[in-house]
PDB file of C-alpha atoms in Angstrom:
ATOM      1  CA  UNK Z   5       0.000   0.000   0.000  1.00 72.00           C
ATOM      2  CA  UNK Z   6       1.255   3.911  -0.565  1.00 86.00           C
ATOM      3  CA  UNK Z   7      -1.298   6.114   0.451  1.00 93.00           C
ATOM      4  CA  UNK Z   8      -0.298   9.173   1.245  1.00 96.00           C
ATOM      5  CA  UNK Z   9      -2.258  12.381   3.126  1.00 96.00           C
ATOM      6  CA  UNK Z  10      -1.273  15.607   3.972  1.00 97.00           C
ATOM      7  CA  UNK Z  11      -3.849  17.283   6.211  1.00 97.00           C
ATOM      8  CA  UNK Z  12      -4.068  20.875   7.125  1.00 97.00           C
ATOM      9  CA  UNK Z  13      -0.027  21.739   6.454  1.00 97.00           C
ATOM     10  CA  UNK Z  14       1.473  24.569   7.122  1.00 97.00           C
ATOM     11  CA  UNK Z  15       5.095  25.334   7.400  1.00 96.00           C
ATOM     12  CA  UNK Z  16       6.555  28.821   8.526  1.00 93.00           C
ATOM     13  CA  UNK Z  17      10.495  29.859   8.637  1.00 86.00           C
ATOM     14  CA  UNK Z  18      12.187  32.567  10.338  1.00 83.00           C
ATOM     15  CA  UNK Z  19      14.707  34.515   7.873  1.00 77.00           C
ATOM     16  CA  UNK Z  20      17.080  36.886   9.915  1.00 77.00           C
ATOM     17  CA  UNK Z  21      17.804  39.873   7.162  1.00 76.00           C
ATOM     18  CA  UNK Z  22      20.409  41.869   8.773  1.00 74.00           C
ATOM     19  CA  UNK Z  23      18.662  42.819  12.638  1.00 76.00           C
ATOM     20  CA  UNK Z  24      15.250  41.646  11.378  1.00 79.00           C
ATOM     21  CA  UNK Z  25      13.900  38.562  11.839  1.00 79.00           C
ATOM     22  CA  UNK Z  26      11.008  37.961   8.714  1.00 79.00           C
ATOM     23  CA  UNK Z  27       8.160  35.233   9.001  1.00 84.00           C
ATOM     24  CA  UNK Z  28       7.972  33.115   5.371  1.00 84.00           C
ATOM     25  CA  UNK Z  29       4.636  31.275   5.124  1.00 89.00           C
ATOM     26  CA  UNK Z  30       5.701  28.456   2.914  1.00 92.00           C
ATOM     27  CA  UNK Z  31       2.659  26.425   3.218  1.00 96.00           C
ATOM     28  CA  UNK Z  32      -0.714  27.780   4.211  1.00 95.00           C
ATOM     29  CA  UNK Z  33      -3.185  24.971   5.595  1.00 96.00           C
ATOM     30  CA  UNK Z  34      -2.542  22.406   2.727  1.00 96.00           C
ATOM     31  CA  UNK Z  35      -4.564  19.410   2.578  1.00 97.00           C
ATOM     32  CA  UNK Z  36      -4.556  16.433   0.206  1.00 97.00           C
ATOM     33  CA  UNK Z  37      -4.494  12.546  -0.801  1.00 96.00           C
ATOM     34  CA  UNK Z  38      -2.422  10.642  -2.843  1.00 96.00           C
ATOM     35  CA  UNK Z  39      -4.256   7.006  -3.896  1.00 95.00           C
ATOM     36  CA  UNK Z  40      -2.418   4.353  -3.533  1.00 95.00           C
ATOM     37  CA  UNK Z  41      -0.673   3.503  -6.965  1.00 95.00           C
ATOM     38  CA  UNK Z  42      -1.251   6.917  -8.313  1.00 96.00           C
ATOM     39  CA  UNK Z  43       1.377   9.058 -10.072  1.00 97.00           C
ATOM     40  CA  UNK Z  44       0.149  12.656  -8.466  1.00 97.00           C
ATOM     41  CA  UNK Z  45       1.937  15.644  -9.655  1.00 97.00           C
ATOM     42  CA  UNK Z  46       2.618  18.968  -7.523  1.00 97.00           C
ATOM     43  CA  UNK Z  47       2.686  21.574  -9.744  1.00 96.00           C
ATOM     44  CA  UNK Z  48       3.446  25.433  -9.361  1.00 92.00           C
ATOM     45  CA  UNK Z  49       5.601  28.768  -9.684  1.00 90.00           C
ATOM     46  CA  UNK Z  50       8.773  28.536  -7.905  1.00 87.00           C
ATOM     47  CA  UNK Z  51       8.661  29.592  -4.227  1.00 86.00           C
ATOM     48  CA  UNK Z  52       5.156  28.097  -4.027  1.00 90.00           C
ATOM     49  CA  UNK Z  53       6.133  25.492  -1.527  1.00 92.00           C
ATOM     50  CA  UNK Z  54       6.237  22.139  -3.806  1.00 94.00           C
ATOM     51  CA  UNK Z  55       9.476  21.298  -3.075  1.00 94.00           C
ATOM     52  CA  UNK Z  56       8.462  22.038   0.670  1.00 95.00           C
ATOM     53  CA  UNK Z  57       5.708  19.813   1.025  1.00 96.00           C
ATOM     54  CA  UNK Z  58       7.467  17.138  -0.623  1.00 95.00           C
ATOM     55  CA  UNK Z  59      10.905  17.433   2.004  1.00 95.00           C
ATOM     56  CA  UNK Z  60       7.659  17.417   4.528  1.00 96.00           C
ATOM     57  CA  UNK Z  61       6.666  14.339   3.134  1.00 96.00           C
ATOM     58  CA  UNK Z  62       9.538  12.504   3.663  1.00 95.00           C
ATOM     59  CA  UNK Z  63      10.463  13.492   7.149  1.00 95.00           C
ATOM     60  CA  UNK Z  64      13.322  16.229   6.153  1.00 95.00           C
ATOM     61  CA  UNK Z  65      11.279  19.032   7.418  1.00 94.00           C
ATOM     62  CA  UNK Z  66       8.488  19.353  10.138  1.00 95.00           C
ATOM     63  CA  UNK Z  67       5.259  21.147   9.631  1.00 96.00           C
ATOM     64  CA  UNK Z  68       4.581  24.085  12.018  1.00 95.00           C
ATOM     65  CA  UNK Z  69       0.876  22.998  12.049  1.00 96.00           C
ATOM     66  CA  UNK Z  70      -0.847  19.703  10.626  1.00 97.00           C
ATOM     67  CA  UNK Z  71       0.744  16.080   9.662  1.00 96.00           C
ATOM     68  CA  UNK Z  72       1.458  14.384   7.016  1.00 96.00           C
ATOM     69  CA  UNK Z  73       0.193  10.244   6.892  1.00 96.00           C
ATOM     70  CA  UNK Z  74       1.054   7.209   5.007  1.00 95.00           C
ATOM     71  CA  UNK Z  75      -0.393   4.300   4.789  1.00 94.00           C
ATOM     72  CA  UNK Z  76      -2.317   6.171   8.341  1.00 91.00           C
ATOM     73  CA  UNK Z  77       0.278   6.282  10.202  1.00 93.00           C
ATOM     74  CA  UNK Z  78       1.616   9.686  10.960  1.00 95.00           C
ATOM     75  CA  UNK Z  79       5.589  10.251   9.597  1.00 95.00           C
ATOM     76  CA  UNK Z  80       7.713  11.168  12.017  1.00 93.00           C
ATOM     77  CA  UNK Z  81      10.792  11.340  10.601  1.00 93.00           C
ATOM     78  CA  UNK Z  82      12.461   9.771   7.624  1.00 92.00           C
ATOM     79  CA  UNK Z  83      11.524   6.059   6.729  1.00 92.00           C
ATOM     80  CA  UNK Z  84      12.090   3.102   4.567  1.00 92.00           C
ATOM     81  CA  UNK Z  85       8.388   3.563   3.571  1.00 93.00           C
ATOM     82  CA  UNK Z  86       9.674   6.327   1.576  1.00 94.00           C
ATOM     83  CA  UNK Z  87      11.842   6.968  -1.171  1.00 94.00           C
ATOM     84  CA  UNK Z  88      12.962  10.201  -2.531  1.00 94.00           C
ATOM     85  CA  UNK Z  89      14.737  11.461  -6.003  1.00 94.00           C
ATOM     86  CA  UNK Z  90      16.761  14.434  -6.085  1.00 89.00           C
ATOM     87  CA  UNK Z  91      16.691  17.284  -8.386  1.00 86.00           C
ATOM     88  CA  UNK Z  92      20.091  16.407  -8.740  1.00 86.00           C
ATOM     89  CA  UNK Z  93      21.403  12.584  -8.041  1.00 84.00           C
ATOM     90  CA  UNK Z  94      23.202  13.258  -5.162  1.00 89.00           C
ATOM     91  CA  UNK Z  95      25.419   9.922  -6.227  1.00 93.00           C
ATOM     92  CA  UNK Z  96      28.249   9.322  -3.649  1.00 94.00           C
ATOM     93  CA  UNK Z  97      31.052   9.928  -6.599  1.00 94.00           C
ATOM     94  CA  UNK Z  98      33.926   7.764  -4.799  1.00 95.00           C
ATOM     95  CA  UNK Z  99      30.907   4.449  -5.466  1.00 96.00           C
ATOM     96  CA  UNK Z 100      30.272   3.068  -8.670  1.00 97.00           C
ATOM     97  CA  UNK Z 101      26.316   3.237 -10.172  1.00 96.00           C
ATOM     98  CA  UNK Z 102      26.047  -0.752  -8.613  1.00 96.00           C
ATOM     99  CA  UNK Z 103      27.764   0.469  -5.413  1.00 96.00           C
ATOM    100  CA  UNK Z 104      25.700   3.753  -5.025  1.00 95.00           C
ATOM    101  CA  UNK Z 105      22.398   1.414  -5.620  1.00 95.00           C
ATOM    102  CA  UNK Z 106      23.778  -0.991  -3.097  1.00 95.00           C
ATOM    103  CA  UNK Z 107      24.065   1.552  -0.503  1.00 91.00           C
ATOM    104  CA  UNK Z 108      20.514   2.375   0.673  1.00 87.00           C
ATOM    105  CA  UNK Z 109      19.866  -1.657   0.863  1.00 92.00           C
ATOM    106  CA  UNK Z 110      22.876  -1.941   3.242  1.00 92.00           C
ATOM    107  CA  UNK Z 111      21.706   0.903   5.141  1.00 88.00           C
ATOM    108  CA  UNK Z 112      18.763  -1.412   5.387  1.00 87.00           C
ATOM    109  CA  UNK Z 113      21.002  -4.382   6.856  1.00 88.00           C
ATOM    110  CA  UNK Z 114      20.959  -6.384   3.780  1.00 90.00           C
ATOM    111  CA  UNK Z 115      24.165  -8.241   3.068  1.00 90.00           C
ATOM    112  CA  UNK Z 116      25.362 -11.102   0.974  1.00 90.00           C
ATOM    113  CA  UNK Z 117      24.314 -12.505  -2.097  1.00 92.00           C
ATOM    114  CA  UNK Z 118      20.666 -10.822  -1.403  1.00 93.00           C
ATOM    115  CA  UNK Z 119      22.441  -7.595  -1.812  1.00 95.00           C
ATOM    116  CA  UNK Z 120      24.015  -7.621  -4.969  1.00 95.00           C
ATOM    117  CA  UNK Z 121      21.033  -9.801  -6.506  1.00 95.00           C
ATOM    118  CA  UNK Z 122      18.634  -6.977  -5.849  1.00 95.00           C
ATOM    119  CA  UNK Z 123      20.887  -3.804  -6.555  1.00 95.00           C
ATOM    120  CA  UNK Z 124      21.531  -5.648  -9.995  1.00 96.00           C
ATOM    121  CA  UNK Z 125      17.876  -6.373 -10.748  1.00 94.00           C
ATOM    122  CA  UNK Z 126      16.734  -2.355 -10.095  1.00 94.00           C
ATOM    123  CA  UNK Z 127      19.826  -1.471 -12.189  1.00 95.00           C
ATOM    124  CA  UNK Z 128      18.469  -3.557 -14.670  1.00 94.00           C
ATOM    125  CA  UNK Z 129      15.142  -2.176 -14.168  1.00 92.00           C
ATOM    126  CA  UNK Z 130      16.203   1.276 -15.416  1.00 92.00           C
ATOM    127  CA  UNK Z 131      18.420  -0.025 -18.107  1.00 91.00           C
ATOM    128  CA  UNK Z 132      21.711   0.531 -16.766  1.00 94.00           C
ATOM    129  CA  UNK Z 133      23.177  -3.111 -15.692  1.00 93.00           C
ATOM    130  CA  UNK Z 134      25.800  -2.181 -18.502  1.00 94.00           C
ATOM    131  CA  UNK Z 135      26.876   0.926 -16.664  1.00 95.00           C
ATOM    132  CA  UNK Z 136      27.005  -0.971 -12.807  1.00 95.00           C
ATOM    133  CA  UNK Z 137      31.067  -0.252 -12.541  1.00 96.00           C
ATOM    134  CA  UNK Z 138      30.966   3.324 -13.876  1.00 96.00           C
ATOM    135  CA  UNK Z 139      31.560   5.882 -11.311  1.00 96.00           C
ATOM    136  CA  UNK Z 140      28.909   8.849 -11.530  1.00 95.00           C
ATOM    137  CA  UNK Z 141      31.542  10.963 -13.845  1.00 95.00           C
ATOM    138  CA  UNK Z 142      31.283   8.767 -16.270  1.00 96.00           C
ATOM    139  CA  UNK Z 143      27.621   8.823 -16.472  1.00 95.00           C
ATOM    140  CA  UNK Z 144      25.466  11.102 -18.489  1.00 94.00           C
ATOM    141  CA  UNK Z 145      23.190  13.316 -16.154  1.00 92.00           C
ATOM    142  CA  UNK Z 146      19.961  11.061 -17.578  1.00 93.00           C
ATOM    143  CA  UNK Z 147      22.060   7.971 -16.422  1.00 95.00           C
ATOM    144  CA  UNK Z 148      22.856   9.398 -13.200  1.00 95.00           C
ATOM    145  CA  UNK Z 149      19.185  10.486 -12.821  1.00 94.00           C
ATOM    146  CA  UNK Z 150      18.177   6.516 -13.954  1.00 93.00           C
ATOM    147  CA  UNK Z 151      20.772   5.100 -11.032  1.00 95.00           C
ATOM    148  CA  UNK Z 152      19.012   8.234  -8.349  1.00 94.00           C
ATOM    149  CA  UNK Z 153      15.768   5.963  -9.133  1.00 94.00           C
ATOM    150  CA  UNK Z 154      17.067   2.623  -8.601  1.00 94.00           C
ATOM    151  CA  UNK Z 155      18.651   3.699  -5.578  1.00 94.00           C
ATOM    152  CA  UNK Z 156      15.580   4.656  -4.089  1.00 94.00           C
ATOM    153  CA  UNK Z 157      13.253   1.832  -6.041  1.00 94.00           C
ATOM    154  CA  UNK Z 158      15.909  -0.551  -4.079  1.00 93.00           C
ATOM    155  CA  UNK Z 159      14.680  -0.205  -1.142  1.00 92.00           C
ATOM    156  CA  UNK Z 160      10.957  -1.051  -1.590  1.00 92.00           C
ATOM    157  CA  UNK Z 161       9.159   2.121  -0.799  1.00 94.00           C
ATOM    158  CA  UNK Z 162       5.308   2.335  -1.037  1.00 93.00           C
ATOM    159  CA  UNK Z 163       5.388   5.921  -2.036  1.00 96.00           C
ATOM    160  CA  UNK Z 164       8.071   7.624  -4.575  1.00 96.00           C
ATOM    161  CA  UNK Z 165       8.899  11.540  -3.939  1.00 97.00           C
ATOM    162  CA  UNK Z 166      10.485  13.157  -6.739  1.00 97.00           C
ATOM    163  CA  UNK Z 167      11.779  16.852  -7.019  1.00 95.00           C
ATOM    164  CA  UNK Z 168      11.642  17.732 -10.074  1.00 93.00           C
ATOM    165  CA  UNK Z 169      13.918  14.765 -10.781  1.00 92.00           C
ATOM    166  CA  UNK Z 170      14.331  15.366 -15.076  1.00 92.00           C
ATOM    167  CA  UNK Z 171      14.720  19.700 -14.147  1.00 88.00           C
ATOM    168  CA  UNK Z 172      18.218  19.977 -15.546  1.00 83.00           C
ATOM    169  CA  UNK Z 173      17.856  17.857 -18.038  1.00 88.00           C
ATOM    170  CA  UNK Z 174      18.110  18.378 -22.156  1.00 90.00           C
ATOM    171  CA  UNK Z 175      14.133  17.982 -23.864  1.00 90.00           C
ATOM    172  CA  UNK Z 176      15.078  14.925 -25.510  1.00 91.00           C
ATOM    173  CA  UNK Z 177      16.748  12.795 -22.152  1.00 91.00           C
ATOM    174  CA  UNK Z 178      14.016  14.272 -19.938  1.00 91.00           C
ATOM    175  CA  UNK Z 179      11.282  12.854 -22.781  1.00 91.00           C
ATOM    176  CA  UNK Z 180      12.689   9.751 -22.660  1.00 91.00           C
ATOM    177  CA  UNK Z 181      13.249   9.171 -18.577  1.00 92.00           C
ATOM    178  CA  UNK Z 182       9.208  10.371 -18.805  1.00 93.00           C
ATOM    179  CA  UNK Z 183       8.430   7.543 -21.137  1.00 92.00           C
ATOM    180  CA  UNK Z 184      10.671   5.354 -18.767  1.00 91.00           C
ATOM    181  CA  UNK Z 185       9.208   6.239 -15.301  1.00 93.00           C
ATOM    182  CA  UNK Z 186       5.552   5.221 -16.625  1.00 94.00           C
ATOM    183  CA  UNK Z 187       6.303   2.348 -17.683  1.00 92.00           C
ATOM    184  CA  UNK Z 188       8.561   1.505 -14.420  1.00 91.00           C
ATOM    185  CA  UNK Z 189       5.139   2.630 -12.636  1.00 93.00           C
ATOM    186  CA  UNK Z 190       3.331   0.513 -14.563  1.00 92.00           C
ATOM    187  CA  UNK Z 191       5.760  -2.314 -14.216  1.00 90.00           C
ATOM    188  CA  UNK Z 192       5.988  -1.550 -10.087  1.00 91.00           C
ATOM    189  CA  UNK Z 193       2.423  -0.312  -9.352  1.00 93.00           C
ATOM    190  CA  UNK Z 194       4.592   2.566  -7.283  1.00 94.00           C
ATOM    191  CA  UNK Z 195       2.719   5.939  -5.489  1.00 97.00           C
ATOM    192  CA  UNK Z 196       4.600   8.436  -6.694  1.00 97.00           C
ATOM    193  CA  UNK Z 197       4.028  12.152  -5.610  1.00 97.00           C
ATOM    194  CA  UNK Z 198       5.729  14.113  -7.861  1.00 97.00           C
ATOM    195  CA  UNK Z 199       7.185  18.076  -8.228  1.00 97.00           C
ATOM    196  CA  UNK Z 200       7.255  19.921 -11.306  1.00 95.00           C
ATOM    197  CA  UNK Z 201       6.969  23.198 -12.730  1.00 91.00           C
ATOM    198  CA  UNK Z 202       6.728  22.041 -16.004  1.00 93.00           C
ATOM    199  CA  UNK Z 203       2.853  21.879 -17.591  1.00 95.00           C
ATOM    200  CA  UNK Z 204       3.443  19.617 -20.123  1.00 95.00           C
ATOM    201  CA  UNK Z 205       5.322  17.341 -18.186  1.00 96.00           C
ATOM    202  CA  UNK Z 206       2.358  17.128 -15.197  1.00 96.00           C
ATOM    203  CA  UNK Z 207      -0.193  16.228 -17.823  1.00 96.00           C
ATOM    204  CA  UNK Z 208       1.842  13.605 -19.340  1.00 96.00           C
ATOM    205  CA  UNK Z 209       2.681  12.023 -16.039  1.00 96.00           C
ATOM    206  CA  UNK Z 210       0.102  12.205 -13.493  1.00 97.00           C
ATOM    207  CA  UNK Z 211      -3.495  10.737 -12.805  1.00 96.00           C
ATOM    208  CA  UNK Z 212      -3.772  13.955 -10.845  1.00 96.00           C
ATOM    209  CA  UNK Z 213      -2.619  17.553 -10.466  1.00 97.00           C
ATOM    210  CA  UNK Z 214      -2.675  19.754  -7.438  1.00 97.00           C
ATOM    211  CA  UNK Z 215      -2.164  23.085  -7.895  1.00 96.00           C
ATOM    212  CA  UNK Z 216       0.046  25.565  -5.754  1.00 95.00           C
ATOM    213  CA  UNK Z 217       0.084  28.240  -5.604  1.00 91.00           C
ATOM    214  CA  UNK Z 218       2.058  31.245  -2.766  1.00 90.00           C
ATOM    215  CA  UNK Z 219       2.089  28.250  -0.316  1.00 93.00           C
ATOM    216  CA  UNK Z 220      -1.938  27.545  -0.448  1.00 94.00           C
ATOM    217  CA  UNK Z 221      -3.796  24.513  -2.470  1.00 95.00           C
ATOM    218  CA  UNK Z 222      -5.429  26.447  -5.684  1.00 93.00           C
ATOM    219  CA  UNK Z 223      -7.268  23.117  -7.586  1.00 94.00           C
ATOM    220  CA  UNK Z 224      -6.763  19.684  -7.928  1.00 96.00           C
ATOM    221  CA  UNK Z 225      -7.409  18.142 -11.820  1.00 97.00           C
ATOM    222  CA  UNK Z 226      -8.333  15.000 -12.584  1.00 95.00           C
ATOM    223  CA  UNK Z 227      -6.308  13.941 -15.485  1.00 96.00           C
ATOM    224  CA  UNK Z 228      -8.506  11.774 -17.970  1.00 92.00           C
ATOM    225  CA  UNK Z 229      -5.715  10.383 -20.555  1.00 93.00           C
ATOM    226  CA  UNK Z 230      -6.044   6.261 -20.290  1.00 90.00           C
ATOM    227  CA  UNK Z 231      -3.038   4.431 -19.201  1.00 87.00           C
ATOM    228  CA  UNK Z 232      -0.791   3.232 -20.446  1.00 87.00           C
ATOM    229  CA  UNK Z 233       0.920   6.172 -22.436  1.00 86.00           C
ATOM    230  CA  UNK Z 234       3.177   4.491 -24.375  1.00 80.00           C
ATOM    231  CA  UNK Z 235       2.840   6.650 -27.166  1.00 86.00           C
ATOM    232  CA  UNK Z 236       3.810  10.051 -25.814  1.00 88.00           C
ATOM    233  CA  UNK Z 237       3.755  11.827 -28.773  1.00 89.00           C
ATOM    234  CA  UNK Z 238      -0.315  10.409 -29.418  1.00 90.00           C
ATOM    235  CA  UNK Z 239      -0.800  12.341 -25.711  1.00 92.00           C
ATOM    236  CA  UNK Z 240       0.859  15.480 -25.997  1.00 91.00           C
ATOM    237  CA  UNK Z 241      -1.089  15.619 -29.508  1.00 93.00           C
ATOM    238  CA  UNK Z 242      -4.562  14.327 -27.900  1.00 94.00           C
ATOM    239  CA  UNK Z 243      -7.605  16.527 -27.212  1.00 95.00           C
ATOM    240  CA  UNK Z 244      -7.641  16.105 -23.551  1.00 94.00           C
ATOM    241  CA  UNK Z 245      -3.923  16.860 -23.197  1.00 95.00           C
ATOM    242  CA  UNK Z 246      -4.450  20.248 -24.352  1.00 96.00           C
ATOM    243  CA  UNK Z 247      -7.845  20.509 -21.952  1.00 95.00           C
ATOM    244  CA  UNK Z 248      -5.976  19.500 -19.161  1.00 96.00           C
ATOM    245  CA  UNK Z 249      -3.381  21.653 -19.976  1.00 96.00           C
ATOM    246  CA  UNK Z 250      -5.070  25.029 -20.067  1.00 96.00           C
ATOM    247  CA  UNK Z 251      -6.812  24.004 -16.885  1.00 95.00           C
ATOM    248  CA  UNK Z 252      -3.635  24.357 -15.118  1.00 95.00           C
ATOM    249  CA  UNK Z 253      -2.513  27.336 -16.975  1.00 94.00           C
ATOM    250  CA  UNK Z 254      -5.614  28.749 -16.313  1.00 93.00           C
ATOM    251  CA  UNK Z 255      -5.487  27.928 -12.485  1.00 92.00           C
ATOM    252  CA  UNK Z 256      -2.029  29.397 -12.024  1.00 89.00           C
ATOM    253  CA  UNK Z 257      -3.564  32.333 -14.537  1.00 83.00           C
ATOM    254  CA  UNK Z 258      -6.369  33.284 -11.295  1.00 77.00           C
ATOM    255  CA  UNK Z 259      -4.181  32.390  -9.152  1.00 51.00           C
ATOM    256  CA  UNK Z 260      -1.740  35.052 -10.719  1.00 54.00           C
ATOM    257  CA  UNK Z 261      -4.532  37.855 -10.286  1.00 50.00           C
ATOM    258  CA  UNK Z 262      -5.560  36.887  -6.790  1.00 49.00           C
ATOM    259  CA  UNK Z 263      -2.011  37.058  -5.143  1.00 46.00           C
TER     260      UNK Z 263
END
């Protein structure tokens, strides 16, 4: 199971600016599900407290008011329930892409044969069991994004966070790591909650879209494309992509005039 809540969050910081001490509301009362085997997408300007909510959800941060569940039970802290993917890989660069899977599982306490057999098979499951001895230098930054999700795949999470994990990316790797992480949902049956600022890229990913905007829930969308998506080129030229598109722009659009 991977169901995820957040109920009634709200997250404040204190920024010191020279002898003044300034109150940032980063999340305003924000309240949501995630279904269990969804792909939902967090979606907003920059400042608007995606990346926030997500660092929330995994136990990096603590919410001034409200909680965060999964599966009902409250987090706490950070937890092997959980997996997250950087913005940036964050590979240990002395460990090789096998070695830097391997890690999380032995920070688990598995050893042995078990280890190796199941950092191998999630290598394998993003393509990369050719690449297990390369060190992350010698990796492009799609196959160093690709070993970031079999690191945290490895370790059996019911829920997937991802910061905007295919951000620094060229169009044409971040296209194809889209096309890859549905079908690895597909193959997995993962949760995965999701940050983006990128429209196109919410529409072709999620099953849902909640909308941020200046720290406060603006909309949720239902997204109404069938799965599978093979064919991303058939969605991004379909009738309800461009629906579901505008709804977001237009949300973020009201949202513009109202803040």
């Amino acid at each position: 199971m991977g169901q995820v809540s957040l109920v009634d969050v709200s997250k404040r910081f204190a920024l010191r600016v020279e002898k003044e001490v300034h109150v940032v509301n980063a999340l305003n009362g924000v309240s949501f599900d995630v279904k269990d085997g969804e792909i939902a997408v967090l979606i907003g300007p920059s400042g608007c407290g995606k990346t926030t909510a997500l660092r929330i959800a995994m136990g990096l941060e603590t919410a001034t008011r409200g909680r965060v569940m999964v599966d009902g039970r409250t987090v706490t802290g950070c937890g092997y329930d959980r997996g997250l993917v950087f913005q940036h890989a964050e590979l240990l660069p002395w460990l090789t892409a096998f070695q830097n899977v391997m890690f999380g599982l032995e920070m688990k306490g598995m050893r042995g044969a078990e280890l190796k057999d199941t950092a191998m098979r999630y290598l394998k499951l993003v393509g990369l069991e050719q690449s297990a001895n390369r060190r992350p230098h010698q990796l492009s930054g799609g196959m160093k994004q690709r070993v970031g999700i079999a690191r945290a795949l490895a370790i059996d999470p019911a829920v997937l966070l991802m910061d905007e994990p295919f951000g620094a990316l060229d169009a044409q790797t971040r296209e194809g790591l889209q096309a890859e992480l549905l079908d690895i949902q597909a193959r997995t049956g993962k949760t995965i909650l999701f940050v983006t600022h990128d429209l196109d890229e919410a529409v072709l990913l999620a099953d849902r879209i909640i909308v941020l905007r200046a720290g406060s829930l603006q909309e949720i969308i239902e997204v109404g494309l069938p799965r599978p998506r093979g064919d991303l080129a058939a969605v991004r030229g379909s009738a309800e992509f461009a629906e579901t598109r505008y709804r977001i722009w237009k949300a973020l659009h009201q949202a513009e005039t109202t803040h």
